[in-house]
Coordinates of C-alpha atoms in Angstrom, one line a residue:
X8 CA 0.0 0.0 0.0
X9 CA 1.1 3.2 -1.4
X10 CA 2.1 5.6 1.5
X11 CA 0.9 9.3 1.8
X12 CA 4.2 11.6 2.5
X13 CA 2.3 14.4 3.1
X14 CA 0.5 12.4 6.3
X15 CA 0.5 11.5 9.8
X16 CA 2.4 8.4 10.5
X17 CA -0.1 5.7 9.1
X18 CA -0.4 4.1 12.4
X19 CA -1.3 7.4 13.9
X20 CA -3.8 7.8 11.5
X21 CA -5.6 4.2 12.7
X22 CA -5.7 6.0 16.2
X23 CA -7.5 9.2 14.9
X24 CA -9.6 7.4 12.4
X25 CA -10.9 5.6 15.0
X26 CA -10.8 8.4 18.0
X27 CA -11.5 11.1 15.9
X28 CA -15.3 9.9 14.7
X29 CA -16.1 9.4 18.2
X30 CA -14.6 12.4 19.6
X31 CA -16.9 14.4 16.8
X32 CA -20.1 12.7 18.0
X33 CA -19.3 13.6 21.7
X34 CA -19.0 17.4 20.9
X35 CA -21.9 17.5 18.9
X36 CA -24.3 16.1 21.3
X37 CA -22.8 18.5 23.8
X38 CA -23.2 21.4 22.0
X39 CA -26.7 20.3 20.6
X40 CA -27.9 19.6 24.5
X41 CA -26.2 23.3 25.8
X42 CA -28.1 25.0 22.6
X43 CA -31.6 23.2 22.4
X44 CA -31.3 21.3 25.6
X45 CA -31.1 17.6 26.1
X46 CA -35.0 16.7 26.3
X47 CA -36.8 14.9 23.4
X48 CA -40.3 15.1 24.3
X49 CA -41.2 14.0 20.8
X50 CA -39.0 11.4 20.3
X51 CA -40.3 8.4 22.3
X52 CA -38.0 6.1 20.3
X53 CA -35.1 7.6 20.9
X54 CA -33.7 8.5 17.2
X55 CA -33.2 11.8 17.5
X56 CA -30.6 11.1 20.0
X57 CA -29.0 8.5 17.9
X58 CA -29.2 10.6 14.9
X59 CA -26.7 12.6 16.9
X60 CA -24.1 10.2 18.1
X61 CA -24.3 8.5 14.0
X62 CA -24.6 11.7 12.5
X63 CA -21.6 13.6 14.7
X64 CA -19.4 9.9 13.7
X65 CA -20.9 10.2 9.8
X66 CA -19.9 13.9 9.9
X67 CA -16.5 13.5 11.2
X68 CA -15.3 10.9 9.4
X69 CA -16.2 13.0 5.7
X70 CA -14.3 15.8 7.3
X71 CA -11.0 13.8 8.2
X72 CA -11.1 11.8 5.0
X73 CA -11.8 14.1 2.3
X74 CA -8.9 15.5 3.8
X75 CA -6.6 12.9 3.6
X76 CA -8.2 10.6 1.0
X77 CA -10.4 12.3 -1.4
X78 CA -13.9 11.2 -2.5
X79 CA -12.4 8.2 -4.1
X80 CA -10.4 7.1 -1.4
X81 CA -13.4 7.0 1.0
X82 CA -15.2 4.7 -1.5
X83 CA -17.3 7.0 -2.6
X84 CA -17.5 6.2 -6.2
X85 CA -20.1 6.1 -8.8
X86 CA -20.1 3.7 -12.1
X87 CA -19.0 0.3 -12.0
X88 CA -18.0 0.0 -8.6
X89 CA -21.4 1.1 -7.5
X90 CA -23.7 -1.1 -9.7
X91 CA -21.1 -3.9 -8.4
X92 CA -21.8 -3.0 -4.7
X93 CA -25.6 -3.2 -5.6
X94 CA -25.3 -6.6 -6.9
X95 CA -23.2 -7.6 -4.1
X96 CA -25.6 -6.5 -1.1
X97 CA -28.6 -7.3 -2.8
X98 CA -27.3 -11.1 -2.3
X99 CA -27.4 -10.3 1.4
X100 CA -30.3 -8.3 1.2
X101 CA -32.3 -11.2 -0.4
X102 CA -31.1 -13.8 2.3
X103 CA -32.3 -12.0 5.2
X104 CA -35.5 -10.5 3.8
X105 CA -36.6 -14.7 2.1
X106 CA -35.4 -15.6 5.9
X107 CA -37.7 -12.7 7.8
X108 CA -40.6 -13.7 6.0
X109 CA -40.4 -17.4 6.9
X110 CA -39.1 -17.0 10.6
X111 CA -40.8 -13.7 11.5
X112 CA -44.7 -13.1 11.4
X113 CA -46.1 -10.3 9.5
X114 CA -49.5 -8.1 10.4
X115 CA -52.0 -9.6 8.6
X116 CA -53.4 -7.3 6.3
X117 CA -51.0 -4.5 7.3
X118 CA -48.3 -3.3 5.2
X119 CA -46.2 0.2 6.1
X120 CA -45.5 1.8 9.4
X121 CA -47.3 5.4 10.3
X122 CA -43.3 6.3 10.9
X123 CA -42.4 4.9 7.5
X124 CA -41.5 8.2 6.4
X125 CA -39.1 9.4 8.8
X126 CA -37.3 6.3 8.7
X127 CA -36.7 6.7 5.1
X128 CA -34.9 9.0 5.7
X129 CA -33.1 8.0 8.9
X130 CA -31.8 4.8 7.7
X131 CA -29.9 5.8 4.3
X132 CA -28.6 8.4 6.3
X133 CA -27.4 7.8 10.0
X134 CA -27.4 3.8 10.1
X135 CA -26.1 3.6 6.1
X136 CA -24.1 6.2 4.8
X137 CA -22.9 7.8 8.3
X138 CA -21.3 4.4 9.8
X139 CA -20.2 3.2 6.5
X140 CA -18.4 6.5 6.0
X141 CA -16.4 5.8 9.6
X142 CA -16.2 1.8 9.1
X143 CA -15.8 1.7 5.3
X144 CA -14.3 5.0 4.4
X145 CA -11.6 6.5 6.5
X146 CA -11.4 3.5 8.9
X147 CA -10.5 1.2 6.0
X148 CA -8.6 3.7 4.1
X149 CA -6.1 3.9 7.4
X150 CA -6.2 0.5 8.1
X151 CA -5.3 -0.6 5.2
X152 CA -2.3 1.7 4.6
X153 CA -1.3 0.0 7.9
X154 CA -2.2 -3.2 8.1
X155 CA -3.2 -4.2 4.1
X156 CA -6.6 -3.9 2.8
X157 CA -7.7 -7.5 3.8
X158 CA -7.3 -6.8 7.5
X159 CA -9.0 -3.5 6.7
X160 CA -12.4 -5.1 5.0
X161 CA -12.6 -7.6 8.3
X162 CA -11.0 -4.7 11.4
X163 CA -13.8 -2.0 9.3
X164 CA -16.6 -4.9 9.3
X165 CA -16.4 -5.8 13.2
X166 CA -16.7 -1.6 13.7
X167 CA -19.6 -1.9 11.9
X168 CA -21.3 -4.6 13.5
X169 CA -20.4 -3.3 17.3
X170 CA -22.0 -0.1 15.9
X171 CA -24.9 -1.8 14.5
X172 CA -25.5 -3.8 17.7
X173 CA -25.5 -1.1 19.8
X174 CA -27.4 1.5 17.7
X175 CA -29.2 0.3 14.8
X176 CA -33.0 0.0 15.0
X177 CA -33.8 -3.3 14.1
X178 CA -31.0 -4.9 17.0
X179 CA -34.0 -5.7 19.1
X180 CA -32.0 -7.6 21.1
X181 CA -28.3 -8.2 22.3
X182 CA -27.2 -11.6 22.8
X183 CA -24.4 -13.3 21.7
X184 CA -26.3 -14.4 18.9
X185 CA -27.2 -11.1 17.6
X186 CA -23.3 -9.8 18.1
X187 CA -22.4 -12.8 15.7
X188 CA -24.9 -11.9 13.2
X189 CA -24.2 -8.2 12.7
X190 CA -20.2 -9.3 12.8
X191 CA -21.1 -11.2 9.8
X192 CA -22.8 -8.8 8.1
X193 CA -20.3 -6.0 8.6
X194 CA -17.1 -7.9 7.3
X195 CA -19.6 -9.1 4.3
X196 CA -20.3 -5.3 3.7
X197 CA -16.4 -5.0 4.2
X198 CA -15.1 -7.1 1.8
X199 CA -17.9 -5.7 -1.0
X200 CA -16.1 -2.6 -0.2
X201 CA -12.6 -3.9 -0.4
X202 CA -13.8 -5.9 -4.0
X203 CA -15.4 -3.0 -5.3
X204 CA -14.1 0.4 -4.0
X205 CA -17.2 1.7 -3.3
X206 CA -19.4 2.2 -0.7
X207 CA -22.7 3.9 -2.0
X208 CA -24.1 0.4 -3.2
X209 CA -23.9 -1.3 0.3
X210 CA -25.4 1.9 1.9
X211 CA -28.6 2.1 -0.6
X212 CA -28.8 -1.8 -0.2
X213 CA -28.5 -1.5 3.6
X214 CA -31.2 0.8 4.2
X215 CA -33.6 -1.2 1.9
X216 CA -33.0 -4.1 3.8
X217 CA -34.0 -2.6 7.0
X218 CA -37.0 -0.6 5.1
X219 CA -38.2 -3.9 3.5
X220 CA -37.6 -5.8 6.7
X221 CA -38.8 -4.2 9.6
X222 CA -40.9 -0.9 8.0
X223 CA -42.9 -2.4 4.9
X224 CA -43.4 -6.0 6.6
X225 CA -44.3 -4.9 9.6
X226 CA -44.1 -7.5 12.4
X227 CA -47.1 -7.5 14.7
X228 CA -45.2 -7.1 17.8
X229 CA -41.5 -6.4 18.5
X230 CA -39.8 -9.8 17.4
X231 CA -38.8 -12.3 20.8
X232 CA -35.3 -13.5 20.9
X233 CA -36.7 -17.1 20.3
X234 CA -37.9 -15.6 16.6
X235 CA -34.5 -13.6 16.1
X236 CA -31.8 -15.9 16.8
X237 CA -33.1 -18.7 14.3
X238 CA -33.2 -15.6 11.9
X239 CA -30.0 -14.7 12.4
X240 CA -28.4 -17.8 12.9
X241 CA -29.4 -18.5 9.3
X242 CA -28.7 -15.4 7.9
X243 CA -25.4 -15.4 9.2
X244 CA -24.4 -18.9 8.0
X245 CA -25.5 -18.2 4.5
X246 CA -23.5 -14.7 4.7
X247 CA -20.6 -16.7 5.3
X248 CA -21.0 -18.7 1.9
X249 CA -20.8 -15.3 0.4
X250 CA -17.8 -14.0 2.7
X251 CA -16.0 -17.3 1.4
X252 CA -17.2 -16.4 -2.3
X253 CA -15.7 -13.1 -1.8
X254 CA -12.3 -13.7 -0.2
X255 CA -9.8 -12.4 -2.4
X256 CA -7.8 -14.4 -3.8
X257 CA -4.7 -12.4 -4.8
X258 CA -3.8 -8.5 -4.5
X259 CA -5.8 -7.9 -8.1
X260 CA -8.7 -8.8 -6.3
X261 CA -8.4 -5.2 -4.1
X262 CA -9.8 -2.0 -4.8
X263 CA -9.0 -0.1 -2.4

């Protein structure tokens, strides 16, 4: 990997990639709460608060690496590497939503959520573009000048799914289990970027999934862990026959 003279050290950029983001979300939920105040009285579900802590990370991360990478360099790139991306995640996409639709009941009759709309625009957002832009973009990017691009796809896809664990909305639970699964996903969304060089086709793809999923088939109640973790668990295996289908093979395989 190519080295950037004009650059921190590339092991000091790992440690602000991945302090920096954080850092950024910290201070703008502080200076949200001292100018608006820290009640959401509207908000019973708690994404405006989120919003905050993925939008401050999202926000942060463009800063830092249009800085030091470019658009390019943070994966996002239109054309070919894009319509591969799509390709790519709609595999994933596929999986889960065929594996919802067995394993998880829908409201009979009822299609749609009354807070469809907002979360159409959440999702692409905050839970898509936002922490693929930290995990995906300048994460990777300084990883990889580190460490290689392999160990950046899989160090950038366990980022992703500690984020997602913790943050995302359809992580209705947090079990071993559901640690695993979002693992999986995030080092499946990591090596599409690492075999495409783009990260806009896992972000549209991600926030259909979640739309489809959990917004247009609406569950009747919150899904029980006893409906999840069969989901998951399959999901999960069957991402890992795409992970394996995806493993580089050689160095012409990357594009970083």
């Amino acid at each position: 990997m190519q080295e950037h003279s004009s650059l921190p050290p590339s092991g000091n950029r790992v440690l602000i990639a991945f302090a920096a983001p954080l850092m950024g979300a910290v201070v703008l939920g502080a200076a949200i709460t001292v100018l608006f105040g820290g009640s959401q009285p509207g908000d019973p579900s708690g994404r405006a608060s989120t919003a905050l802590i993925l939008g401050g990370i999202g926000a942060t991360s463009m800063l830092v690496g249009l800085r030091w990478y470019g658009l390019r360099g943070l994966g996002l790139r239109g054309g070919r590497p894009l319509y591969a991306g799509i390709g790519f995640a709609t595999l994933a996409w596929i999986i889960f939503l065929a594996a919802r639709l067995v394993l998880v009941p829908s409201n009979p009759g009822v299609v749609g959520d009354a807070d469809f709309g907002r979360a159409f625009i959440y999702l692409p957002l905050f839970e898509a573009l936002a922490v693929q832009l930290w995990a995906f973009g300048l994460l990777f990017r300084a990883v990889a000048d580190w460490r290689g691009p392999l160990t950046a796809a899989v160090m950038g896809g366990l980022v992703f799914g500690a984020v997602a664990s913790l943050y995302f909305e359809e992580s209705f639970i947090f079990s071993t289990v559901s640690i695993l699964y979002f693992f999986v996903w995030g080092i499946l969304y990591g090596l599409i970027r690492l075999r495409t060089g783009s990260i806009l086709g896992a972000v549209l793809i991600q926030a259909m999934h979640t739309l489809t999923a959990w917004y247009i088939l609406l569950p009747p109640v919150e899904p029980t862990r006893q409906e999840l973790h069969p989901l998951y668990l399959i999901s999960a295996t069957l991402y890992l026959v795409l992970i394996w289908r995806l493993w580089p093979k050689s160095e012409d395989d990357y594009r970083v």
